[in-house]
PDB file of C-alpha atoms in Angstrom:
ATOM      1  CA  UNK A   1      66.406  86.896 140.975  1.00 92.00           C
ATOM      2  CA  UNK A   2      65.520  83.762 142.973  1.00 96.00           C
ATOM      3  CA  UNK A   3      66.661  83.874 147.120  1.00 97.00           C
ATOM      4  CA  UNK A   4      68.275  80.839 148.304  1.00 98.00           C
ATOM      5  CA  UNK A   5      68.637  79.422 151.604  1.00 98.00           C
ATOM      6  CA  UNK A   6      71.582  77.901 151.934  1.00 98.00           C
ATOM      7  CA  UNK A   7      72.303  74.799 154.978  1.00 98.00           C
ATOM      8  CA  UNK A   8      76.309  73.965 154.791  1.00 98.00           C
ATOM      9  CA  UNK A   9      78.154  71.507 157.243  1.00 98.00           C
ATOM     10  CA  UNK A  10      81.866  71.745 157.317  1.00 98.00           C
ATOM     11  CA  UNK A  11      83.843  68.694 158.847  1.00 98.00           C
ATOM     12  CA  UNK A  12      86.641  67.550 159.896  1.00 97.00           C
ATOM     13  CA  UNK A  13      87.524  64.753 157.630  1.00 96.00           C
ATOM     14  CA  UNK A  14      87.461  61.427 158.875  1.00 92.00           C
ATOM     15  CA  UNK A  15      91.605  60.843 158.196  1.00 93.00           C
ATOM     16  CA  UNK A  16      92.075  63.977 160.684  1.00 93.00           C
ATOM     17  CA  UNK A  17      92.280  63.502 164.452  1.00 94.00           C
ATOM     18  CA  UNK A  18      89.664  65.756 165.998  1.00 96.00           C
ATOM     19  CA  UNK A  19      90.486  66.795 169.586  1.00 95.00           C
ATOM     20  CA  UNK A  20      87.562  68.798 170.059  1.00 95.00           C
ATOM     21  CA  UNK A  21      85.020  65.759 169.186  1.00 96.00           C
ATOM     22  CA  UNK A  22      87.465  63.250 171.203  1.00 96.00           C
ATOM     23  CA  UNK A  23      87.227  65.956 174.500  1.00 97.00           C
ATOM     24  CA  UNK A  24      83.269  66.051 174.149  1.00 97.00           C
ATOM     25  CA  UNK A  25      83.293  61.719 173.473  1.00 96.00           C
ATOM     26  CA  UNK A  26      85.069  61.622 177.163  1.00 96.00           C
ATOM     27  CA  UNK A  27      82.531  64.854 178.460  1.00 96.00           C
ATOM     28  CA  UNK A  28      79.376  62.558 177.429  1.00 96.00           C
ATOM     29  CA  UNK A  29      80.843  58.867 179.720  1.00 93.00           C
ATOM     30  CA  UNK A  30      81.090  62.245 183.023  1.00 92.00           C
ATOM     31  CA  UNK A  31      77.208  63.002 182.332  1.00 92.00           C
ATOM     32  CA  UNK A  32      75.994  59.434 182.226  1.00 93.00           C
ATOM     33  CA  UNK A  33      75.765  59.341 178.406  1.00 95.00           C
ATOM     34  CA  UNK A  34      78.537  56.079 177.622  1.00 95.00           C
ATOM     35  CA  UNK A  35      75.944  55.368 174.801  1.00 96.00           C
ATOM     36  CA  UNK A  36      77.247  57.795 172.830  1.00 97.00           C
ATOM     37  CA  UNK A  37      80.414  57.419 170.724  1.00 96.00           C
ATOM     38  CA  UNK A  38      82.187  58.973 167.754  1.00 96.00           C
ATOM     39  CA  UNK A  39      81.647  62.570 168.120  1.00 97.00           C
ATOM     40  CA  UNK A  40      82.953  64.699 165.735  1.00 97.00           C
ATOM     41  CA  UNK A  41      82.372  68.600 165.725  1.00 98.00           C
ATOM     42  CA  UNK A  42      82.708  70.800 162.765  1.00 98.00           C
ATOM     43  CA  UNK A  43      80.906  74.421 161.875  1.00 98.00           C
ATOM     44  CA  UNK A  44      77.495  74.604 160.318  1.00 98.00           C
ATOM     45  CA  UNK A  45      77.143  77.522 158.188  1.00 98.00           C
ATOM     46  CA  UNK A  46      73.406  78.948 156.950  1.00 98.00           C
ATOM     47  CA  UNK A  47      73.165  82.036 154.571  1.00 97.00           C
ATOM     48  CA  UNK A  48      71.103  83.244 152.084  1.00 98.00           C
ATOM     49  CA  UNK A  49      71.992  84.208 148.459  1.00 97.00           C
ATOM     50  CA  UNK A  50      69.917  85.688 145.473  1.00 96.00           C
ATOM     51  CA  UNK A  51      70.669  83.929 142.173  1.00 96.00           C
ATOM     52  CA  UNK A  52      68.983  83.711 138.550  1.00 96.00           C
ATOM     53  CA  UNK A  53      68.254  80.127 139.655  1.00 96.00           C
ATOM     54  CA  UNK A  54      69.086  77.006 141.732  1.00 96.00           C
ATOM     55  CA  UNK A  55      71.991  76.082 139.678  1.00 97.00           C
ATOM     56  CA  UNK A  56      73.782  79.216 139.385  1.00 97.00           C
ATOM     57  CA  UNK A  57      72.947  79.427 143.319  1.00 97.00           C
ATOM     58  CA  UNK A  58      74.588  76.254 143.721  1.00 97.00           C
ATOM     59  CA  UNK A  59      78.155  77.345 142.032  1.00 97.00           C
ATOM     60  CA  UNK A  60      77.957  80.047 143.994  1.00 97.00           C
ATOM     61  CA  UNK A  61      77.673  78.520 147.468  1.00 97.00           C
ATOM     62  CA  UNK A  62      80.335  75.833 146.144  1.00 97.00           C
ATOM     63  CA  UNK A  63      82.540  78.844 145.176  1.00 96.00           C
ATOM     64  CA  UNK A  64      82.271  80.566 148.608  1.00 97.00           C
ATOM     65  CA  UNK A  65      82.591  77.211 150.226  1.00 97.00           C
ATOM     66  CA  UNK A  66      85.996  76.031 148.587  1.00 97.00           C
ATOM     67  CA  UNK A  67      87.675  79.671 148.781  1.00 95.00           C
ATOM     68  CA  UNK A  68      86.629  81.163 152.537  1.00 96.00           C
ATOM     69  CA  UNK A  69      84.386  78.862 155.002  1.00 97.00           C
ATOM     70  CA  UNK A  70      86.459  75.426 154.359  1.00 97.00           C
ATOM     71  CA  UNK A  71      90.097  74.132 154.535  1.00 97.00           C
ATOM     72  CA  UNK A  72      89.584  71.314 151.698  1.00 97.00           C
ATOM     73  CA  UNK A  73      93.177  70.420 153.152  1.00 96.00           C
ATOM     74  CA  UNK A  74      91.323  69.195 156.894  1.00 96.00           C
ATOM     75  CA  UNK A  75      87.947  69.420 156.150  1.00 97.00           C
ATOM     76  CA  UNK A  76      84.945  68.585 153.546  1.00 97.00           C
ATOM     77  CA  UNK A  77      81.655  70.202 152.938  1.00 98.00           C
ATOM     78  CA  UNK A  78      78.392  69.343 152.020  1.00 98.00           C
ATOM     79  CA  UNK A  79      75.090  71.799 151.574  1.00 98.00           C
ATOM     80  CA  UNK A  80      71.372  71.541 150.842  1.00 97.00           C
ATOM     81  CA  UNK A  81      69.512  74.758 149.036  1.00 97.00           C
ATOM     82  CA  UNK A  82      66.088  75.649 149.471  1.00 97.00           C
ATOM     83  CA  UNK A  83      64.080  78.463 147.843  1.00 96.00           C
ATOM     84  CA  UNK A  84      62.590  81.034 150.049  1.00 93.00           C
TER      85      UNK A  84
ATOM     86  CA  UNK B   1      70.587  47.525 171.050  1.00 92.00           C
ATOM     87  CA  UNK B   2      69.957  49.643 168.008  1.00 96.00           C
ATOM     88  CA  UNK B   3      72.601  52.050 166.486  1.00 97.00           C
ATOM     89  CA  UNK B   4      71.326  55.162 165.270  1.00 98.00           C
ATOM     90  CA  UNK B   5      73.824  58.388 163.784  1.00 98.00           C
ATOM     91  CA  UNK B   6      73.028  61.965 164.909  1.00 98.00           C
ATOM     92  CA  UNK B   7      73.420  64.913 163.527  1.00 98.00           C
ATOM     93  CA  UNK B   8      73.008  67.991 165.183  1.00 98.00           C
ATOM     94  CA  UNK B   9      72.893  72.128 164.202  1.00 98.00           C
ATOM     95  CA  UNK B  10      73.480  74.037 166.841  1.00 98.00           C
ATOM     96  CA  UNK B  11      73.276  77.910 166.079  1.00 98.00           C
ATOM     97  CA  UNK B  12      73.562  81.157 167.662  1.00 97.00           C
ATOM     98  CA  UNK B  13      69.512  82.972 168.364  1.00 96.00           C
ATOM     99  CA  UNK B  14      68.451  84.997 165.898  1.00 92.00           C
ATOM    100  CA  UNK B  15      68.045  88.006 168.339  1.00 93.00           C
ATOM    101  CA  UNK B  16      71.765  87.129 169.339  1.00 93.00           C
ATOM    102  CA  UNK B  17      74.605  89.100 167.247  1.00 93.00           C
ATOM    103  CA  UNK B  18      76.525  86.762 165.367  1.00 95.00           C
ATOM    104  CA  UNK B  19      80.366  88.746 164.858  1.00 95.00           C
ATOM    105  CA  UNK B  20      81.483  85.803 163.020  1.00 95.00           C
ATOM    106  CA  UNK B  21      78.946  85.487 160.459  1.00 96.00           C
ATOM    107  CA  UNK B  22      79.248  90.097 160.219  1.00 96.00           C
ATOM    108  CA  UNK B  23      82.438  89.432 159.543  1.00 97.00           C
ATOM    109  CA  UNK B  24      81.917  86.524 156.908  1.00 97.00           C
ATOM    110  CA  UNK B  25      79.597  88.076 155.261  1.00 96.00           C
ATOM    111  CA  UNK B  26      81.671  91.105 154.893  1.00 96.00           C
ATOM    112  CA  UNK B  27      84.433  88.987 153.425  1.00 96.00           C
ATOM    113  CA  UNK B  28      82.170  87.636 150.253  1.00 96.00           C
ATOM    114  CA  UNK B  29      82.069  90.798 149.120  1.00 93.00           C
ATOM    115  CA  UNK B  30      85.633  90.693 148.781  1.00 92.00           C
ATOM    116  CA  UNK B  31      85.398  87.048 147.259  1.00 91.00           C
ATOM    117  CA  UNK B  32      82.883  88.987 144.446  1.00 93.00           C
ATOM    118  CA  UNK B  33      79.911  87.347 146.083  1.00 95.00           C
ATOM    119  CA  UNK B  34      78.163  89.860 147.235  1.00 95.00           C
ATOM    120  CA  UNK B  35      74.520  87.811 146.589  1.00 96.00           C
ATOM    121  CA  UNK B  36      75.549  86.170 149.577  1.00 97.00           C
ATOM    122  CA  UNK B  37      73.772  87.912 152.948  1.00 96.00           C
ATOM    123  CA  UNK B  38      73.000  86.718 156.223  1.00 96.00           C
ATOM    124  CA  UNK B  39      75.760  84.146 156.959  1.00 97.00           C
ATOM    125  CA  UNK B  40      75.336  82.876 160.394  1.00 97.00           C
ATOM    126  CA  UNK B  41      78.033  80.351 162.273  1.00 98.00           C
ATOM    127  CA  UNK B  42      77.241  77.974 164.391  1.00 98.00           C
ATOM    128  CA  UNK B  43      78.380  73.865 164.747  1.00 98.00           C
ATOM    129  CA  UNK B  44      77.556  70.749 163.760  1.00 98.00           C
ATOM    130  CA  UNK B  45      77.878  67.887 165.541  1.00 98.00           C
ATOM    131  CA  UNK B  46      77.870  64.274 164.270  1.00 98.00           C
ATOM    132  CA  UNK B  47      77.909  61.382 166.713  1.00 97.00           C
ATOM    133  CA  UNK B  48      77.170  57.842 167.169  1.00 98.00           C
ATOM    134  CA  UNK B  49      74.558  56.382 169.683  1.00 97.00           C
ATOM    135  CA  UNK B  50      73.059  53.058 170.597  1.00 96.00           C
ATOM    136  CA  UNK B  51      69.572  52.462 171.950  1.00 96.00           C
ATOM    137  CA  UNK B  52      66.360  50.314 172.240  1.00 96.00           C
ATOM    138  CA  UNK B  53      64.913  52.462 169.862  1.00 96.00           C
ATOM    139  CA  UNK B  54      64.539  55.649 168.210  1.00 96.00           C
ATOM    140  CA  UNK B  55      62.444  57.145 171.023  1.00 97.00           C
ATOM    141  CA  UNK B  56      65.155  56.702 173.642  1.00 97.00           C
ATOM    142  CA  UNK B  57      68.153  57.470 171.421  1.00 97.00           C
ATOM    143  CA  UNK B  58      66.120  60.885 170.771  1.00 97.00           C
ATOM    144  CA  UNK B  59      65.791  61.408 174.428  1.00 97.00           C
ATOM    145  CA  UNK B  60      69.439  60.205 174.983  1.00 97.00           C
ATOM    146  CA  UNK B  61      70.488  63.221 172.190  1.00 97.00           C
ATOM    147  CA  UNK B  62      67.916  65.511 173.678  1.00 97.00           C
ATOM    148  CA  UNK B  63      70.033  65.318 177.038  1.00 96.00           C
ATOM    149  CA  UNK B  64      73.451  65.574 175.398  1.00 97.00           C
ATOM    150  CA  UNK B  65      72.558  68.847 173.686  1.00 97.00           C
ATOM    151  CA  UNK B  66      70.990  70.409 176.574  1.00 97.00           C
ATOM    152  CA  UNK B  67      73.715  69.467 179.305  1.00 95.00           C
ATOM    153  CA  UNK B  68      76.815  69.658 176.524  1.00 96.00           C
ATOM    154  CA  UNK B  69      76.606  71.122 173.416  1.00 97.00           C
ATOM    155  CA  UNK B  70      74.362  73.766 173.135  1.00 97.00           C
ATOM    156  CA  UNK B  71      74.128  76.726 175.352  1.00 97.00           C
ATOM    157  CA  UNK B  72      70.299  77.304 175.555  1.00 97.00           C
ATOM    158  CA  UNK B  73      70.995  81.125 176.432  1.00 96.00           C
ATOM    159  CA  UNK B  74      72.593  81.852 173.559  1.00 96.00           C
ATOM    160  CA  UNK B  75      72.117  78.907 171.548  1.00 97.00           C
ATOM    161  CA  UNK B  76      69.541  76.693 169.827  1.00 97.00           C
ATOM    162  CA  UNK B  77      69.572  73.035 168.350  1.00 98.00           C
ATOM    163  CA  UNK B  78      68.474  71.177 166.240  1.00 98.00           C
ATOM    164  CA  UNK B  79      69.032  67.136 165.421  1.00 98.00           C
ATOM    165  CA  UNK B  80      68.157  64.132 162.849  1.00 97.00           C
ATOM    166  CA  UNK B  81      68.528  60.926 164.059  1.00 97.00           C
ATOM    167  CA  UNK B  82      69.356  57.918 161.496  1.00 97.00           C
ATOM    168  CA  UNK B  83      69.810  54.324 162.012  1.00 96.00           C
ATOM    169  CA  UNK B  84      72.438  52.993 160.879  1.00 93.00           C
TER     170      UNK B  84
END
């Protein structure tokens, strides 16, 4: 068996309002930061997971990703896996 | 001005208990994914920033993190910058 790392980024997708990232927009003009726009906040999610190889690591991580770490209904995922 | 998209990890210290991730974790098992170990939670950040160039929109992000979005107590970061 092969370990994985695993690097996942859960979002808010871009058709959903997100209050949280529209709060921390306004926080940034209060601190002096007006450069910096668009700021969107989801979860990023690291793990690590033992599989016969990068493929079969990859279903798995898709698998765990569509039924318990995202709502595909507000949000969309992406990962990156790296052998350790 | 330059336009440059950031995106930022920031994660719980290792030496800091993560309850969220426990409790994640604990829940694969249930899911039949029991490979899976180690699942930390922590955000991710995307934003939009404008600057003369890469060296000062780093800075810029730098700032942001460490007055904002990360707590440095219990907290890390980490961030890619990309012009766009």
């Amino acid at each position: 068996m092969i370990k994985f790392q695993a690097e996942i980024d859960v979002m808010p997708k871009k058709e959903i309002l997100d209050p949280q990232g529209k709060a921390v927009t306004g926080s940034m003009k209060n601190l002096g930061l007006s450069e910096i726009q668009n700021v969107r906040i989801g979860k990023h999610i690291s793990l690590q997971i033992e599989a016969e190889n990068e493929q079969a690591a990859h279903a798995k991580v898709d698998q765990a990703c569509k039924n318990l770490l995202a709502n595909l209904i507000m949000e969309s995922y992406s990962f990156k896996l790296e052998q350790v």
